[in-house]
Amino acid sequence: MKFECDRQKLNEAVLNVQRAVSAKSSVPALEGILLTAEDGRVRLCGYDLQIGMTTEIEAQVAEKGSVVMGARLFGDIVRRLPGETVRFETDDKQLADIRSGEAKFSVAGIAAEEYPELPRISGDAGLTLPSSVLKSMIRQTLFAVAQTDAKPVHTGTLFEVEEGKIRLISVDGYRLAIREEPIRGGAKNSFVVPGKTLGEVMKLLGDGDDDVELILGQRHIRFQIGDYTVVSRLLEGSFLDYRAALPKESATQVRVSAQDFIASLDRVSLLITERLRSPVRCVFGEDGIRLACSTAMGRANDRLGAKVEGAPLEIGFNSRYLLDALHNAECDEVRILLNGPLSPMEILPCEGQSFLFLVLPVRLKSGGG
């Protein structure tokens, strides 16, 4: 194979596709990027058997062909090449000649035949969402995806499509995040996408209104994002019945600035370390919200203004879980619903119900901080 292309475009494509490459595999080809040159384009593919990513860039193709290049070394070479263009050529033994400016590399490749084929997803069961909307939906739910695989299905996000709405739900046993948006069309369906996949998809999504297409197969899903295609396996298993976990009533209702609450939590959490863990004590009352934290390092107290209605309440929380939820609220002011010291906190927008975060409390020891 033989082609010439823009170095900057090749570098960008390699950097993105590289994220889907297996860091270490018993199949050497999976640690590489498959390059295929034909018809004025070069296609790049990375695949770790769980998630695959492909893209194409324009190129002057003198000779068609395919080869697998070790992702890490190839990426390092392309990133450091001095010229504006890259000339790439392989011989019949998969030895790649890479040139740019005065720099020249000869690097061994792997036969393309050793690279596994990406799953083919057929059918038209799909959805279309604006890039900015999908990006926001993923960002507001990804933080609550389980990081351990005690129940593998919870290491992903549940997608629910029904009644002109799409809903994303993540849960990790300590918190739950729900994000909802109206859509046109879309057959009723539900499926679970791995959190790792959604993290990579989010990095490719822009903040504009360009459409992103989701095509659903029996065991895989495909995201079409501009020039990039992401293919991922779906997670199987019984996802939490999240509706049963939602509180039916609230005894205490709060309206507070999300940023003020974050700043106050950050302050009192300065005494918390990996070694010295302690819940933050929150007291909701007529004078707003009083926060306190006590560890072997000392004590911290703070108060912030808030509109509190209903029964006063003292309740404890893991500060990191609370901060994660507030950081992802994406609004100036939030509504907080509480129903006793052992019931979860609900965090919602003041207007509408586009998101709902649930954070479980931590049992407090007697005495104040």
XYZ file of C-alpha atoms in Angstrom:
369
model
C 0.000 0.000 0.000
C 1.106 3.554 -0.623
C -0.491 6.874 0.253
C 0.198 10.475 1.203
C -1.949 12.535 3.574
C -2.058 15.582 5.837
C -0.048 14.901 9.006
C -2.356 16.878 11.302
C -5.476 15.035 10.124
C -3.722 11.678 10.441
C -2.525 12.570 13.931
C -6.028 13.560 15.072
C -7.496 10.335 13.683
C -4.803 8.194 15.324
C -5.250 9.924 18.700
C -8.983 9.212 18.693
C -8.948 5.677 17.272
C -6.091 4.735 19.605
C -8.489 4.935 22.553
C -10.323 1.838 21.321
C -7.122 -0.190 20.954
C -6.369 -2.936 23.460
C -3.489 -1.927 25.769
C -2.387 -5.538 26.128
C -3.731 -8.547 24.269
C -2.814 -12.147 23.513
C -3.613 -11.208 19.898
C -0.815 -8.776 18.841
C -2.946 -7.265 16.060
C -5.425 -5.960 18.659
C -2.668 -3.729 20.065
C -2.541 -2.000 16.704
C -4.498 0.247 14.357
C -5.725 -1.219 11.089
C -5.008 1.128 8.168
C -6.812 0.556 4.874
C -6.047 2.743 1.850
C -8.394 2.872 -1.148
C -10.257 5.313 -3.399
C -8.736 8.529 -2.082
C -9.328 7.656 1.572
C -7.472 6.007 4.429
C -9.609 4.202 6.969
C -8.304 3.747 10.525
C -9.755 1.189 12.925
C -9.130 0.380 16.594
C -10.860 -2.532 18.330
C -10.430 -4.270 21.697
C -13.273 -6.796 21.169
C -15.561 -4.693 23.392
C -15.504 -1.341 21.611
C -14.407 -0.496 18.087
C -13.798 2.905 16.494
C -13.277 3.766 12.843
C -12.777 6.947 10.863
C -11.593 8.012 7.426
C -9.336 10.811 6.223
C -8.634 12.065 2.714
C -5.432 10.834 1.098
C -3.687 10.506 -2.239
C -3.692 6.737 -2.632
C -1.119 5.436 -5.115
C -1.547 1.802 -4.149
C -4.413 0.151 -2.297
C -3.785 -2.087 0.677
C -4.089 -2.723 4.408
C -1.705 -3.159 7.316
C -1.830 -3.126 11.123
C 0.572 -0.764 12.889
C 1.373 -0.915 16.609
C -0.833 1.862 18.001
C 1.491 3.318 20.611
C 4.620 3.522 18.421
C 2.726 4.623 15.325
C 0.951 7.318 17.318
C 4.228 8.574 18.796
C 5.836 8.682 15.349
C 2.984 10.546 13.655
C 2.751 13.055 16.502
C 6.455 13.926 16.212
C 6.822 14.020 12.437
C 8.126 17.431 11.285
C 6.421 17.949 7.922
C 2.916 18.967 6.906
C 2.353 15.742 4.974
C 3.085 12.070 5.632
C 4.134 9.521 3.016
C 3.349 5.937 3.992
C 4.329 2.820 2.070
C 4.513 -0.904 2.883
C 6.229 -3.786 1.117
C 5.032 -7.365 0.780
C 6.498 -8.204 4.203
C 4.457 -5.497 6.005
C 7.514 -3.295 6.572
C 6.223 0.281 6.667
C 8.238 3.194 5.337
C 7.024 6.435 6.965
C 8.396 9.792 5.804
C 7.724 13.433 6.598
C 10.085 16.319 5.973
C 13.596 14.983 6.566
C 12.408 12.270 8.979
C 12.177 8.642 7.922
C 11.073 5.528 9.838
C 11.051 1.865 8.856
C 8.679 -0.002 11.164
C 7.378 -3.563 11.070
C 3.635 -3.938 10.673
C 1.282 -6.906 11.012
C -0.716 -8.539 8.236
C -4.251 -7.140 8.034
C -5.632 -10.690 7.853
C -4.770 -11.131 11.535
C -7.089 -8.278 12.544
C -10.578 -9.366 13.709
C -13.559 -7.961 11.857
C -15.825 -5.487 13.638
C -19.381 -6.694 14.318
C -21.802 -5.889 11.512
C -24.953 -4.195 12.759
C -27.871 -4.526 10.405
C -31.397 -3.242 10.664
C -32.952 0.199 10.931
C -33.847 0.225 14.638
C -32.264 3.578 15.325
C -32.457 6.982 16.961
C -31.186 10.396 15.979
C -30.181 12.993 18.565
C -28.381 16.348 18.360
C -24.745 15.987 19.386
C -25.026 18.544 22.210
C -28.091 16.819 23.688
C -26.532 13.357 23.729
C -23.324 14.801 25.184
C -25.252 16.453 28.017
C -27.274 13.294 28.685
C -24.166 11.127 28.920
C -22.305 13.640 31.097
C -25.203 13.884 33.549
C -25.437 10.109 34.039
C -21.947 8.687 33.480
C -20.726 9.738 36.930
C -23.161 7.306 38.587
C -22.078 4.224 36.598
C -20.728 1.433 38.829
C -16.929 1.183 38.789
C -16.830 -2.405 40.063
C -18.342 -5.366 38.265
C -20.137 -6.934 41.236
C -23.150 -6.684 38.930
C -21.704 -6.151 35.426
C -24.899 -4.674 33.944
C -24.546 -1.700 36.313
C -21.159 -0.799 34.774
C -23.270 0.598 31.942
C -26.091 3.079 31.415
C -29.645 1.969 30.689
C -31.227 3.595 27.615
C -35.032 3.629 27.645
C -37.038 4.764 24.632
C -40.782 5.168 25.086
C -43.672 7.576 24.452
C -41.659 10.205 22.588
C -38.905 10.288 25.218
C -35.432 8.904 25.678
C -34.178 8.309 29.186
C -30.666 7.437 30.420
C -30.264 5.803 33.845
C -27.084 4.959 35.776
C -26.764 3.412 39.235
C -23.866 2.223 41.370
C -25.517 1.222 44.650
C -24.892 4.601 46.326
C -26.456 7.005 43.838
C -28.708 7.036 40.838
C -28.837 9.451 37.901
C -31.690 9.861 35.425
C -31.677 12.173 32.391
C -34.633 12.579 30.037
C -35.194 14.299 26.689
C -38.102 14.391 24.214
C -37.525 12.746 20.842
C -39.443 12.269 17.629
C -40.057 8.677 16.673
C -38.063 5.793 18.056
C -39.644 2.425 18.742
C -40.113 1.394 22.374
C -36.902 -0.256 23.479
C -34.352 -0.573 26.279
C -30.682 -1.568 26.264
C -27.549 -1.057 28.369
C -24.390 0.553 26.928
C -21.065 0.093 28.781
C -19.838 3.167 30.642
C -16.438 2.905 28.931
C -18.127 3.158 25.536
C -20.137 6.215 26.567
C -16.993 7.888 27.895
C -15.346 7.504 24.483
C -18.503 8.587 22.645
C -18.725 11.725 24.797
C -15.155 12.726 23.825
C -16.152 12.654 20.158
C -19.363 14.639 20.589
C -19.400 18.345 19.859
C -21.522 21.094 21.394
C -23.457 21.809 18.194
C -26.678 20.450 16.731
C -25.125 17.969 14.294
C -27.120 14.754 14.320
C -25.745 11.608 15.921
C -27.245 8.334 14.761
C -27.662 5.317 17.037
C -28.239 1.981 15.299
C -29.209 -0.947 17.500
C -28.373 -4.566 16.757
C -29.162 -7.681 18.766
C -26.008 -7.546 20.883
C -24.247 -4.417 19.677
C -24.883 -0.720 19.095
C -23.362 1.667 16.571
C -22.911 5.410 17.077
C -22.354 7.475 13.928
C -20.694 10.750 14.960
C -19.608 12.783 11.952
C -16.682 10.931 10.355
C -16.404 8.545 13.311
C -18.185 5.257 13.860
C -18.184 3.650 17.314
C -19.352 0.056 17.661
C -19.856 -1.487 21.083
C -21.240 -4.626 22.610
C -24.282 -4.190 24.837
C -24.398 -5.384 28.441
C -26.754 -8.185 29.360
C -28.509 -8.784 32.655
C -31.312 -7.457 34.817
C -30.945 -3.710 35.448
C -32.205 -2.232 38.721
C -35.922 -1.408 38.851
C -35.064 2.237 39.387
C -38.675 3.399 39.571
C -39.153 1.364 42.760
C -36.123 3.137 44.265
C -37.587 6.628 43.817
C -39.124 8.153 46.967
C -42.884 8.603 46.807
C -43.020 11.688 49.040
C -40.873 14.329 50.705
C -41.106 15.993 54.115
C -38.444 18.640 53.439
C -38.100 20.739 50.279
C -35.066 22.919 49.569
C -34.078 25.421 46.884
C -30.394 26.341 46.840
C -27.678 27.658 44.535
C -25.786 24.661 43.154
C -22.497 26.582 43.096
C -22.903 27.839 46.683
C -23.626 24.306 47.881
C -20.577 22.990 45.986
C -18.310 25.672 47.460
C -19.504 24.969 50.997
C -19.102 21.204 50.592
C -15.610 21.721 49.183
C -14.634 23.754 52.237
C -15.820 21.350 54.918
C -14.439 18.384 52.945
C -10.872 19.670 53.253
C -10.522 17.545 56.401
C -11.496 14.355 54.546
C -8.760 12.184 53.002
C -8.555 8.615 51.713
C -7.249 7.654 55.148
C -9.555 9.888 57.173
C -13.041 9.365 55.816
C -16.059 10.911 57.432
C -19.555 11.886 56.282
C -20.566 15.519 56.001
C -23.348 16.364 58.443
C -26.067 18.488 56.805
C -28.699 20.276 58.873
C -31.594 21.712 56.867
C -33.568 24.331 58.796
C -35.076 27.807 58.798
C -31.624 29.437 58.707
C -30.577 27.545 55.570
C -28.145 24.641 55.416
C -25.501 24.091 58.081
C -22.635 21.767 57.179
C -20.171 20.128 59.545
C -17.354 17.620 59.240
C -15.133 16.103 61.915
C -12.051 13.891 61.459
C -8.818 13.268 63.374
C -7.424 16.372 61.647
C -10.017 18.668 63.199
C -13.477 20.141 62.638
C -15.066 22.308 59.975
C -18.408 24.136 60.024
C -20.132 26.266 57.420
C -23.560 27.664 56.621
C -25.173 28.724 53.371
C -28.422 30.413 52.542
C -31.231 28.285 51.157
C -35.007 28.241 51.054
C -36.050 25.335 53.269
C -39.692 24.312 53.635
C -41.188 21.518 55.690
C -39.646 19.538 58.526
C -36.115 20.434 59.696
C -33.684 17.591 59.144
C -30.200 16.416 60.105
C -28.678 13.941 57.655
C -25.226 12.692 56.612
C -23.724 12.169 53.153
C -20.544 11.049 51.465
C -19.318 14.442 50.253
C -17.874 13.094 47.001
C -21.176 11.544 45.945
C -23.011 14.766 46.744
C -20.427 16.873 44.893
C -20.566 14.621 41.825
C -24.320 15.123 41.600
C -24.177 18.901 42.096
C -21.315 19.340 39.600
C -23.408 17.570 36.970
C -26.629 19.489 37.616
C -25.839 21.977 34.810
C -28.142 24.628 36.306
C -27.748 27.596 38.654
C -30.289 26.531 41.247
C -31.428 23.051 42.269
C -34.415 21.633 44.089
C -33.672 19.119 46.858
C -36.269 16.750 48.291
C -35.731 14.846 51.553
C -37.813 12.477 53.631
C -35.954 11.687 56.840
C -32.364 10.873 57.865
C -32.362 7.387 56.324
C -34.029 8.216 53.001
C -32.106 9.294 49.882
C -31.735 12.897 48.756
C -33.368 13.805 45.444
C -31.726 16.562 43.403
C -33.755 18.046 40.533
C -33.772 21.224 38.441
C -35.987 23.990 39.804
C -37.853 24.050 36.505
C -38.935 20.851 34.794
C -37.641 17.351 35.414
C -34.945 16.855 32.785
C -32.712 15.183 35.370
C -33.044 13.494 38.732
C -30.127 12.494 40.960
C -30.575 10.254 43.981
C -27.874 10.068 46.684
C -28.088 7.630 49.570
C -27.375 9.033 53.052
C -24.738 7.850 55.514
C -25.823 7.002 59.048
C -24.487 9.626 61.456
C -23.024 8.938 64.862
C -24.775 10.749 67.685
C -23.480 14.219 68.457
C -22.764 17.197 66.224
C -19.693 18.373 64.371
